[in-house]
Short mmCIF file of C-alpha atoms and ligand atoms in Angstrom, two decimals:
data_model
loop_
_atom_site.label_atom_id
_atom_site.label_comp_id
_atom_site.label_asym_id
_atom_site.label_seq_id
_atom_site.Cartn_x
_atom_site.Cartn_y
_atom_site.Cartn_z
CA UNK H 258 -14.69 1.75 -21.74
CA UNK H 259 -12.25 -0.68 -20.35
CA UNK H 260 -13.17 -4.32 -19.49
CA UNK H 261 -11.26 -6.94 -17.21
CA UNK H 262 -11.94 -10.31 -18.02
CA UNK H 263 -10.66 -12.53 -14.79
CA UNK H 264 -10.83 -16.49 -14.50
CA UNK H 265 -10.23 -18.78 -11.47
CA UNK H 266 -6.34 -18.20 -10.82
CA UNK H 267 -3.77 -21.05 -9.83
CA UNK H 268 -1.71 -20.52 -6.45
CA UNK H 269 0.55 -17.55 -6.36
CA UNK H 270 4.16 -18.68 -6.01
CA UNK H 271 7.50 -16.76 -6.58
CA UNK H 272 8.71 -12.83 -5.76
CA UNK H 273 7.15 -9.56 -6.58
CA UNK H 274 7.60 -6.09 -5.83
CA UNK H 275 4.60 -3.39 -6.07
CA UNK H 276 4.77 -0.03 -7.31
CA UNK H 277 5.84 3.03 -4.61
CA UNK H 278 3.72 3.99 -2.02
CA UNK H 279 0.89 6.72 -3.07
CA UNK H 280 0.75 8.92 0.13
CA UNK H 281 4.27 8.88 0.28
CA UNK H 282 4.84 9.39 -3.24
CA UNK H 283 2.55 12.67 -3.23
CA UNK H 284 4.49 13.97 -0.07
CA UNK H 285 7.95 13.21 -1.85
CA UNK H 286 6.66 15.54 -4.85
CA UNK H 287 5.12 18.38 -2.28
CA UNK H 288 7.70 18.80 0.19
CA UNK H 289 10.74 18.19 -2.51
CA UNK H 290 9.12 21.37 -4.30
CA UNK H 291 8.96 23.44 -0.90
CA UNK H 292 12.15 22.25 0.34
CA UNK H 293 15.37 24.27 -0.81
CA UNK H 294 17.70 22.21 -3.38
CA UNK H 295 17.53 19.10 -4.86
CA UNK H 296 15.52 16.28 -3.95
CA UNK H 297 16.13 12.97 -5.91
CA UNK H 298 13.20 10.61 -5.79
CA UNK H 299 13.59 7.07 -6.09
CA UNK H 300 10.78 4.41 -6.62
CA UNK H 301 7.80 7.36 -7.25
CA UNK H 302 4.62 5.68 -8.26
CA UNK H 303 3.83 6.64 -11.50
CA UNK H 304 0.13 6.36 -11.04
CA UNK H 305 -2.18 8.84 -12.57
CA UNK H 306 -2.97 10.55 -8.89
CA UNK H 307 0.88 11.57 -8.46
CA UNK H 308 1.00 12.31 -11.75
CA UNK H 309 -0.92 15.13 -11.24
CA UNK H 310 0.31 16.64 -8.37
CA UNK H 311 3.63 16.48 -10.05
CA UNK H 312 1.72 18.53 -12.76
CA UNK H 313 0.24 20.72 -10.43
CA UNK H 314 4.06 22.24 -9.21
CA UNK H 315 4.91 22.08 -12.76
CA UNK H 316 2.32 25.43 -12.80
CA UNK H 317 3.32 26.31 -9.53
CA UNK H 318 6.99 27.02 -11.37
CA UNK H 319 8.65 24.03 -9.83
CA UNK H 320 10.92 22.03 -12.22
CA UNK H 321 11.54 18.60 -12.72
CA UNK H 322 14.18 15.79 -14.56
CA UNK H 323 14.96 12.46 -14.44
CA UNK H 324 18.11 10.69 -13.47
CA UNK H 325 17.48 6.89 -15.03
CA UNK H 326 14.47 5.81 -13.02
CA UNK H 327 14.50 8.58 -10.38
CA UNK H 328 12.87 12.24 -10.68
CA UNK H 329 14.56 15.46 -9.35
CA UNK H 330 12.52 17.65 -7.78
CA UNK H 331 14.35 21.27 -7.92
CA UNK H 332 13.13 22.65 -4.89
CA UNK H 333 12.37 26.50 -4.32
CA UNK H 334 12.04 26.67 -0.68
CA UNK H 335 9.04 27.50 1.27
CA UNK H 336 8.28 30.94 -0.48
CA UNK H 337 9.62 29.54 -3.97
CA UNK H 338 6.35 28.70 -5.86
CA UNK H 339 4.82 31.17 -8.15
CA UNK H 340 1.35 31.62 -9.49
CA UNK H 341 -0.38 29.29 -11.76
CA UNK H 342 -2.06 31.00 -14.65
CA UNK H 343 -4.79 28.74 -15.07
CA UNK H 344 -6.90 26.56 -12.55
CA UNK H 345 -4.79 23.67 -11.09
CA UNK H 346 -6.82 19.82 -12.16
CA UNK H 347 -5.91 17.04 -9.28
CA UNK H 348 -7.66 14.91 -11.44
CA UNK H 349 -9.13 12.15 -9.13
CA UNK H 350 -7.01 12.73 -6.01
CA UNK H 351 -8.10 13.90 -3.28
CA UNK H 352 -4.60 13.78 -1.53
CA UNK H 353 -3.36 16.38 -4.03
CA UNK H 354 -6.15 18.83 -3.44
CA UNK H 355 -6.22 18.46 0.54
CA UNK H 356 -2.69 18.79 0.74
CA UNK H 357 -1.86 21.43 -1.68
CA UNK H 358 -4.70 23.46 -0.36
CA UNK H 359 -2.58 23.38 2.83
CA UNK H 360 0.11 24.58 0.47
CA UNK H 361 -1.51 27.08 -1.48
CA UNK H 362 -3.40 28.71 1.56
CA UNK H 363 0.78 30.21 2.77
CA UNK H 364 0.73 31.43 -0.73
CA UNK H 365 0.58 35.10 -1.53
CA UNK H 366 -1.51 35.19 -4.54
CA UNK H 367 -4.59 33.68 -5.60
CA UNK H 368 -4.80 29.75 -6.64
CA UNK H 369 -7.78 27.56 -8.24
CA UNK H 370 -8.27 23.68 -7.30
CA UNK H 371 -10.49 21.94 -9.62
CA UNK H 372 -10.52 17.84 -10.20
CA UNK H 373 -12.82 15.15 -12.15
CA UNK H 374 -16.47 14.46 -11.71
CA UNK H 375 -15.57 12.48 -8.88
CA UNK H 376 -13.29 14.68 -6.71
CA UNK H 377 -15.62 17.81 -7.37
CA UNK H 378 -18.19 15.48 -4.98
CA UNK H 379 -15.99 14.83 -2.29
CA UNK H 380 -16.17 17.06 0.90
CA UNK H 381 -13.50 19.87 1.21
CA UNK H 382 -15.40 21.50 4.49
CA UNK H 383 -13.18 19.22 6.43
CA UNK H 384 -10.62 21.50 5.10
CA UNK H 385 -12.02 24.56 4.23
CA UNK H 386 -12.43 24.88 8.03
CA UNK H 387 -9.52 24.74 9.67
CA UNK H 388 -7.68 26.94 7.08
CA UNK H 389 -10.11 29.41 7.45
CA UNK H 390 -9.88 29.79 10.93
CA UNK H 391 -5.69 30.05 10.18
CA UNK H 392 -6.72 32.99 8.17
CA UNK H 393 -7.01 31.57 4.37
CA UNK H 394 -10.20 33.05 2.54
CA UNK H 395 -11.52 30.33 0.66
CA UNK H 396 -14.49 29.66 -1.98
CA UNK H 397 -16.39 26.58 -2.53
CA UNK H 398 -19.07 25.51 -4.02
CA UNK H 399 -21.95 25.26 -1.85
CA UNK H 400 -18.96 25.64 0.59
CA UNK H 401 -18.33 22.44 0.40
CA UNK H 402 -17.11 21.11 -2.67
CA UNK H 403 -14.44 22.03 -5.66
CA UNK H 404 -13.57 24.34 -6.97
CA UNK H 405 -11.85 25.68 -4.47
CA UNK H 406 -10.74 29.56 -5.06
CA UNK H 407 -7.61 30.23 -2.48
CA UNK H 408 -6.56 33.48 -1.12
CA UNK H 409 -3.81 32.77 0.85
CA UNK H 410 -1.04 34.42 2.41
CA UNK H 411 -0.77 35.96 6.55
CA UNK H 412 -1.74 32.93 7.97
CA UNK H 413 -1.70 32.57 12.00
CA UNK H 414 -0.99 28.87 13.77
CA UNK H 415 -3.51 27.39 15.46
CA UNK H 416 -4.63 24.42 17.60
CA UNK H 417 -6.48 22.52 15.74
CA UNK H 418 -8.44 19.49 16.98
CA UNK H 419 -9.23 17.56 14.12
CA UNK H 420 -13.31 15.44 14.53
CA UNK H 421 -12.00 13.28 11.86
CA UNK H 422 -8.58 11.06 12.14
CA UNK H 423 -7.56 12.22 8.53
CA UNK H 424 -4.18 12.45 7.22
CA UNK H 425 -4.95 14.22 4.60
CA UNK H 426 -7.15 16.94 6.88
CA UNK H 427 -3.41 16.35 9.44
CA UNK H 428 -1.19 17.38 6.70
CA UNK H 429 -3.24 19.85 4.97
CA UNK H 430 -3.22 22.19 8.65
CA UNK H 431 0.68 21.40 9.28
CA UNK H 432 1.63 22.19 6.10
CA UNK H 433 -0.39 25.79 5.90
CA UNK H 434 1.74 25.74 9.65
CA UNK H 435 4.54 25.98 8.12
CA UNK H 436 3.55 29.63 6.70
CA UNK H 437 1.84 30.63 9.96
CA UNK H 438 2.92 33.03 12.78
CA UNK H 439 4.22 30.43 15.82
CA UNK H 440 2.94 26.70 16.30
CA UNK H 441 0.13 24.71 14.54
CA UNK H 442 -0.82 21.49 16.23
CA UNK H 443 -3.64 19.23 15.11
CA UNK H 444 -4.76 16.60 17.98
CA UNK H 445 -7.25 13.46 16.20
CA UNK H 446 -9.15 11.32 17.47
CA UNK H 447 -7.38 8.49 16.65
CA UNK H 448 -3.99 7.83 14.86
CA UNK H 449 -4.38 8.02 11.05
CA UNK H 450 -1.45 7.71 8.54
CA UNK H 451 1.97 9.37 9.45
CA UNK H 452 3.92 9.88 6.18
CA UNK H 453 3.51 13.49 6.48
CA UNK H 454 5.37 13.79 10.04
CA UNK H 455 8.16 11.12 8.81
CA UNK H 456 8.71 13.12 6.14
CA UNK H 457 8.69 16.77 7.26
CA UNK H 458 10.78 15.81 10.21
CA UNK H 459 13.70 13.42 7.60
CA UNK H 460 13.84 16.65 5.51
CA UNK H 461 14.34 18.75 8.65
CA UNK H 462 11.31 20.91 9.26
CA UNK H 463 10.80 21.48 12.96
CA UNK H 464 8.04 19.03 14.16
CA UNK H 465 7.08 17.43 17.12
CA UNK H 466 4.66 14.17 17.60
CA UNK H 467 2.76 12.47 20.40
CA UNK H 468 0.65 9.38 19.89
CA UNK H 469 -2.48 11.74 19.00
CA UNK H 470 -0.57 14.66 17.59
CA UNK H 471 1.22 16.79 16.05
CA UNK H 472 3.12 20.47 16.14
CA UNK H 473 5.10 22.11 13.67
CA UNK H 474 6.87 25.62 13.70
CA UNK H 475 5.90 28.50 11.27
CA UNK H 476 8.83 28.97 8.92
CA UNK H 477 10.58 25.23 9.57
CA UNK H 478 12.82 24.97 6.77
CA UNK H 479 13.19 22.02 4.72
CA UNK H 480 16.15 20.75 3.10
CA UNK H 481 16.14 18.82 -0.24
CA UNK H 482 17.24 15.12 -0.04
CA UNK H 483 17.10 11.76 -1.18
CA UNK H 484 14.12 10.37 -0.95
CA UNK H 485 13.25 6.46 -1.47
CA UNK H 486 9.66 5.19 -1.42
CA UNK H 487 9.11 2.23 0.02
CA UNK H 488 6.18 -0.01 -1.98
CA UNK H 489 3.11 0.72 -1.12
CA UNK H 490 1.37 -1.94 1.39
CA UNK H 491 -1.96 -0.64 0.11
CA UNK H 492 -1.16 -2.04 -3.56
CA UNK H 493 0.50 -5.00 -1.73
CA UNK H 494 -2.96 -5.88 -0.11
CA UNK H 495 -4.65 -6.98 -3.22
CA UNK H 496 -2.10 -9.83 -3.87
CA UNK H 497 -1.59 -10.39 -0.10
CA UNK H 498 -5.21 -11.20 0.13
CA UNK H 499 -5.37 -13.40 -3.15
CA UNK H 500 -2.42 -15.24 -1.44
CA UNK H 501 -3.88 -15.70 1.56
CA UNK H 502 -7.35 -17.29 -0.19
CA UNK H 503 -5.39 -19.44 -3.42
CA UNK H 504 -4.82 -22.68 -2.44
CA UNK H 505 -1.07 -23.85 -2.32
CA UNK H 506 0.02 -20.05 -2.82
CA UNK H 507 3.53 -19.14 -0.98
CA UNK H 508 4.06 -15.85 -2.29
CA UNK H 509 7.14 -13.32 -1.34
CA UNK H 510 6.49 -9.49 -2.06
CA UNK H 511 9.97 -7.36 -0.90
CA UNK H 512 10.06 -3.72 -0.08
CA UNK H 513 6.75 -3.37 1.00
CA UNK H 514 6.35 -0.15 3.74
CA UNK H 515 5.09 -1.58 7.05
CA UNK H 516 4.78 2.23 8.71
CA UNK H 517 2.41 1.02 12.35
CA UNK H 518 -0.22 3.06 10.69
CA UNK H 519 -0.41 1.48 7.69
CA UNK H 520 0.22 -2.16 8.71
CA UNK H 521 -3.07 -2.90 9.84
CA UNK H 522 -4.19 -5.30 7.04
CA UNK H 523 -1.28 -7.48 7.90
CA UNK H 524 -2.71 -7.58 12.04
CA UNK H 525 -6.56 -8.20 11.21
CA UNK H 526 -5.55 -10.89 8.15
CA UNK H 527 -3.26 -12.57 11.03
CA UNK H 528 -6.16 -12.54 13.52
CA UNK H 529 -8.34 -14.36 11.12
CA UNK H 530 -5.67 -17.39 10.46
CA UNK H 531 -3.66 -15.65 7.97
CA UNK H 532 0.07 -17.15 7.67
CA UNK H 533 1.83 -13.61 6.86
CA UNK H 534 5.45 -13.14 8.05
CA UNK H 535 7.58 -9.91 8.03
CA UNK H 536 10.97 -10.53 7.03
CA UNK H 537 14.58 -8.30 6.35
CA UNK H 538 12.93 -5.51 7.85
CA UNK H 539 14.67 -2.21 7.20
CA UNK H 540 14.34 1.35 6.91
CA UNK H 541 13.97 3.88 3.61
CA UNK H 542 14.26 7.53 5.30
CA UNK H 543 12.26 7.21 8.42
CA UNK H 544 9.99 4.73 7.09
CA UNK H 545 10.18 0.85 7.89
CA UNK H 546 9.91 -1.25 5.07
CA UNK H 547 10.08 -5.52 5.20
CA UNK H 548 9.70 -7.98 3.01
CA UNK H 549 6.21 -9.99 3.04
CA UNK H 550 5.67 -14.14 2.86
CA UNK H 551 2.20 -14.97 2.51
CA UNK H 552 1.30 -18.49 2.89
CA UNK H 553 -2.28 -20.01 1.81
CA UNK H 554 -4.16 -20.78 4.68
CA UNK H 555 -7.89 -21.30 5.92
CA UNK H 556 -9.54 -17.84 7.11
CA UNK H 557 -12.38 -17.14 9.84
CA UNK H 558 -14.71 -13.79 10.12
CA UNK H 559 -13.99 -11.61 12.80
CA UNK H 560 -15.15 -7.51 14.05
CA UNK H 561 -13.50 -4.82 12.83
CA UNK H 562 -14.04 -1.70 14.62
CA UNK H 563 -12.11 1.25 16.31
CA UNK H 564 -8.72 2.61 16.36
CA UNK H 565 -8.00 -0.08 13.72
CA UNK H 566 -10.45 1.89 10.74
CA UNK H 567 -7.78 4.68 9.77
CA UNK H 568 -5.39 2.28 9.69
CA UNK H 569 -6.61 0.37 7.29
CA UNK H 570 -9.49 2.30 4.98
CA UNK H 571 -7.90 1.78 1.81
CA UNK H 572 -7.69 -1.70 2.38
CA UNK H 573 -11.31 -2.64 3.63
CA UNK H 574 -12.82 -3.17 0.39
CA UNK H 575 -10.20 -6.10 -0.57
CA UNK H 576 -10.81 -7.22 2.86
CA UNK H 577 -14.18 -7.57 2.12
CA UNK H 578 -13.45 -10.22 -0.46
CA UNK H 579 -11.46 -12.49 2.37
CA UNK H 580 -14.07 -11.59 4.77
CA UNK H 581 -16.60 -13.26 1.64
CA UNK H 582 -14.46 -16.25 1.56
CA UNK H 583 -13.84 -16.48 5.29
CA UNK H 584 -15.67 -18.82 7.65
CA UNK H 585 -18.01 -17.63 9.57
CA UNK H 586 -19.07 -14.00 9.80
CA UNK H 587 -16.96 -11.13 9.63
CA UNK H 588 -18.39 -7.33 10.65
CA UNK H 589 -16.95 -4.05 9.90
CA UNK H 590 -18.31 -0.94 12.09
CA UNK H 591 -17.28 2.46 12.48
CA UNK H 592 -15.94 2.76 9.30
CA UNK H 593 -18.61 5.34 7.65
CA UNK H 594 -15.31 7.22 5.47
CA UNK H 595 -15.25 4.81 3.21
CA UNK H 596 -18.81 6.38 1.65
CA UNK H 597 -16.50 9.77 0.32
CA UNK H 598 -13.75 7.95 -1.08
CA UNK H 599 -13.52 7.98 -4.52
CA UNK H 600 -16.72 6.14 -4.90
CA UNK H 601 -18.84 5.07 -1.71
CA UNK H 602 -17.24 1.82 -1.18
CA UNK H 603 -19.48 -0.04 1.30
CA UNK H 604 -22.16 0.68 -1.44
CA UNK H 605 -20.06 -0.61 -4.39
CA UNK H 606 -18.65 -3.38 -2.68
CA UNK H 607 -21.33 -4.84 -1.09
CA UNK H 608 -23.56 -4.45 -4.43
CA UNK H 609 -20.93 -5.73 -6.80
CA UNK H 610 -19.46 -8.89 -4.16
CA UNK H 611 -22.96 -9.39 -4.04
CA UNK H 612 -23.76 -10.14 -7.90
CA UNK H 613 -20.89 -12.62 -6.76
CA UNK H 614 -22.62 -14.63 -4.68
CA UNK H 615 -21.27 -12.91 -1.39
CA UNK H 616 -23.33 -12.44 1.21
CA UNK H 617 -22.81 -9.17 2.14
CA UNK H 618 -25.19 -6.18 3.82
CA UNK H 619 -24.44 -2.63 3.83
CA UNK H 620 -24.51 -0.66 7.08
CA UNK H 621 -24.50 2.37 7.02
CA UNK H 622 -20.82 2.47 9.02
CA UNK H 623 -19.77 -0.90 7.41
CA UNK H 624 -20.81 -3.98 6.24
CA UNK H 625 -21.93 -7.47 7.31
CA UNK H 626 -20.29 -10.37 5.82
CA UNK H 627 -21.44 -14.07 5.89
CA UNK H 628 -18.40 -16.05 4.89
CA UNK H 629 -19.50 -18.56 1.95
CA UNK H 630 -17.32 -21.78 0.26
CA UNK H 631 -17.42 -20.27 -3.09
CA UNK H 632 -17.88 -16.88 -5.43
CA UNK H 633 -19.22 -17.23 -9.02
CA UNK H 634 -18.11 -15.31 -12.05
CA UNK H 635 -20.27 -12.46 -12.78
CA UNK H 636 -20.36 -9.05 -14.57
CA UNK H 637 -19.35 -6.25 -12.52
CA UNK H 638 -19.06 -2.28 -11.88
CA UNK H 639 -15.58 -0.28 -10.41
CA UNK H 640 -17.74 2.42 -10.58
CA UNK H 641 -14.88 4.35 -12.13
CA UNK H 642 -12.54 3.83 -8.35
CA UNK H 643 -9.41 2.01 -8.62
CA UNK H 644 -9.55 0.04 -5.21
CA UNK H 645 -13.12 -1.10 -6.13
CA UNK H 646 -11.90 -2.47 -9.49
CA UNK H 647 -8.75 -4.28 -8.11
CA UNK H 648 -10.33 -5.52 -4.94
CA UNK H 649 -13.29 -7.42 -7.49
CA UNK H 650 -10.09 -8.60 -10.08
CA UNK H 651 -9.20 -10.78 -6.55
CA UNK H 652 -12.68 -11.56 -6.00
CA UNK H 653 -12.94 -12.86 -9.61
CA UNK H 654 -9.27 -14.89 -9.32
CA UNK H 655 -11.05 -17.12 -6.73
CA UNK H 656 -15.11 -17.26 -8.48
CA UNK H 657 -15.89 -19.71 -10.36
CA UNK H 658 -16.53 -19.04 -14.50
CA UNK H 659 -15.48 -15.87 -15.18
CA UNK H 660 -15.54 -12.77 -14.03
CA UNK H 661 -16.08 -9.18 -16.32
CA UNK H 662 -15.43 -5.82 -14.51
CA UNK H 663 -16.27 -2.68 -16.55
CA UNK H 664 -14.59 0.55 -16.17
CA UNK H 665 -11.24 -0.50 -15.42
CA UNK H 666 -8.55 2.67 -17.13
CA UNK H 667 -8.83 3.57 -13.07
CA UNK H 668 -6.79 1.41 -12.23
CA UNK H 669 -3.65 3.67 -13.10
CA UNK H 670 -4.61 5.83 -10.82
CA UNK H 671 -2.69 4.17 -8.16
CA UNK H 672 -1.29 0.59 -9.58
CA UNK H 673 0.06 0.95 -13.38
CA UNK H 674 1.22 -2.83 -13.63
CA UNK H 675 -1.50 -4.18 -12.06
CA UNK H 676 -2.40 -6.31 -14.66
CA UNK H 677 0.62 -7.73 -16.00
CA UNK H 678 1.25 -8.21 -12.63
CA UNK H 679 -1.65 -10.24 -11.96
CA UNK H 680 -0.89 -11.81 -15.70
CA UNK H 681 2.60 -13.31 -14.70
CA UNK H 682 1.00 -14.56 -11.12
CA UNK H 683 -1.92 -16.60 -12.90
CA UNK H 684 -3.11 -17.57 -15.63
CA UNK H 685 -6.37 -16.25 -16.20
CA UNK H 686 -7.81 -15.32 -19.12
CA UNK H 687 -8.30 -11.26 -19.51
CA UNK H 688 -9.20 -9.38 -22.54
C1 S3P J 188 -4.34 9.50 2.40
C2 S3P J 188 -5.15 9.45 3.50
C3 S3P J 188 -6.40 8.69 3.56
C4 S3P J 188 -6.46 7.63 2.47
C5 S3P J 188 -6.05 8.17 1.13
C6 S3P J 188 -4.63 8.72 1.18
C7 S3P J 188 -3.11 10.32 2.44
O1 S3P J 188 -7.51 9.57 3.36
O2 S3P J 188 -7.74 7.06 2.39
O3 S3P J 188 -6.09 7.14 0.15
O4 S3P J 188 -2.24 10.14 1.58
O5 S3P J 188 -3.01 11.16 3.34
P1 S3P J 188 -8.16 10.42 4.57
O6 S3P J 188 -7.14 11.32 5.13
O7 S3P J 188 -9.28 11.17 3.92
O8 S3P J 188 -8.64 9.41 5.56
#
């Protein structure tokens, strides 16, 4: 099994860049495939997770080359993909099954959805549902989990109002919209993540938003284009945060997407005394991307609750490490998700910062965090999630001694780099 070794890291100084944005990433591969002609992708993240949905269109008869560092996607057009002959793995990601299911339920024929020993525990119901009631016959285990055995085809819009704010539950219903009779629209109950509607609308489909929603039109053709993915802001956070909590760090990352409902790391970091400014912002498609100065400075707890959660889930279990480190205390409500992600993350976090030193309580939305001078070097658990395992790699940069965290090959899922990364930025120790 992979081991990190971390030590106590020296200030973060200089310019990076982080790998392309995940969500985005997955939606450049999907809709590039469904779109008619050529789609040329620039800055994909090669992580593991978009690896295989690439993989997954591979079966579904989509092709793919590369042009230097780009990929083309050949796209077939909305009624283009053909059957896979064997079950389709997502591997860990639970983007590529929620979204292709969305896919895969317009399909004529039958399709298979399986994924590791962590996706096959994550709850599918929240999309089983809707696509059920748009006419998809689906089969689940226990009706709940994967695999997930999809008869598709003859699907009728809907209006869909979503009791989670998901963008992967958001997508998954506009996307099966696309092969329904007349309008889908999913309403949440607050904004999540809007990649999906950037995207469909750049490549043409015909969608409409409001602040809570959004509609698309059955048969919306896309058009194949060039896509560029902006970095993602969730990779961005780890070294954001470690900037933020080194001493004497000044640290530049460029091309970093700040979409408003991703961004939310940089707002609650600011509100606890962060020094974070947004600079050369610009836009890649209909996504705004800046470039990101982050500035050591003194930190102090605050609540995090609300409309702010979606915004930034991935994020909250780095945050918990500045929270740690923060004076005073910091609490986190409301955000009971983060238990199905790819591990539970309140659990692993708060048992893991713990053997740190942190003072940290679960709750069962969230956690409480009592803001302490100093973390110690301990050995720790990523429980096989990438986010846990990056998110304690920070938390070990600023303990004292050093720091071991087991189970670490998860980190390609989303950040290959991530340690030479960290490597040219300090100069810890790591075996
Ligand atoms: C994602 C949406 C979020 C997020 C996940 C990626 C997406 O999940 O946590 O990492 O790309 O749509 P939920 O939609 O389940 O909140």
């Amino acid at each position: 099994m992979q081991q990190l070794r971390i030590k106590r890291a020296q200030a973060l100084k200089g310019r990076i860049t982080v790998p392309g944005d995940k969500s985005i990433s997955h939606r450049a591969i999907m809709f590039g495939a469904i779109a008619s002609g050529r789609s040329v992708i620039h800055n994909l993240l090669a992580g593991e997770d978009c690896l295989n949905t690439k993989k997954a269109f591979q079966r579904l008869g989509i092709k793919f080359a590369r042009r230097g560092k780009a990929l083309i996607v050949y796209g077939r057009g909305l009624r283009g993909l053909r059957p896979a002959k064997a079950p389709i793995d997502c591997g860990n990601s639970g983007t590529t099954m929620r979204l292709l299911s969305g896919i895969l339920a317009g399909q004529e024929f039958r399709s298979v959805l399986t994924g590791d020993q962590y996706l096959r525990r994550r709850p599918m119901k929240r999309i089983i549902a809707p696509l059920t009631l748009m006419g998809a016959k689906i089969k689940a285990v226990k009706g709940e989990f994967a695999p997930l055995i999809i008869d598709g085809g003859d699907l009728q819009g809907i209006s869909y109002r979503s009791p989670l704010a998901s963008a992967q539950v958001k997508s998954c219903v506009l996307l099966a919209g696309l092969y329904s009779q007349g309008r889908t629209s999913v309403r949440e109950p607050q904004p999540s993540r809007d990649h999906t509607e950037r995207m469909l609308k750049y490549l043409g489909a015909r969608l409409q938003t409001g602040k809570l929603s959004a509609t698309v039109t059955g048969g919306s053709r896309l058009k194949g284009k060039k896509i560029t993915v902006p970095g993602d802001i969730s990779s961005a956070a780890f070294f954001i945060v470690a900037a933020c909590l080194v001493p004497g760090s000044n640290l530049t990352i460029t091309g970093v997407g700040i979409n408003p409902t991703r961004n939310g790391l940089i707002q609650v970091l600011k509100k606890m005394g962060a020094s974070i400014q947004i600079k050369n912002k610009r836009f890649f498609g209909n996504e705004p991307v800046a470039d990101l100065n982050i500035k050591y400075s003194r930190l102090r707890g605050i609540n995090v609750r609300g409309r702010i959660i979606p915004n930034i889930i991935d994020e909250i279990p780095v945050l918990t490490v500045a929270a740690a480190l923060a004076s005073g205390r910091t609490v986190i409500s409301e955000a009971r998700e983060l238990r199905v992600k790819e591990t539970d993350r309140i659990r692993s976090m708060a048992s893991q910062l713990g053997k740190m030193g942190a003072v940290i309580k679960e709750k069962e939305d969230g956690l409480i965090i009592e803001g302490i001078k100093e973390l110690k070097g301990a050995k720790v658990n990523s429980f096989g999630d990438h986010r846990t395992a990056m998110s304690l790699a920070i938390a070990g940069m600023l303990a004292d001694g050093s720091t071991t965290i087991n189970d670490t090959s998860c980190i390609n899922t989303s950040f290959p780099g991530f340690l030479s990364l960290l490597n040219k930025l300090t100069k810890g120790d790591r075996a």
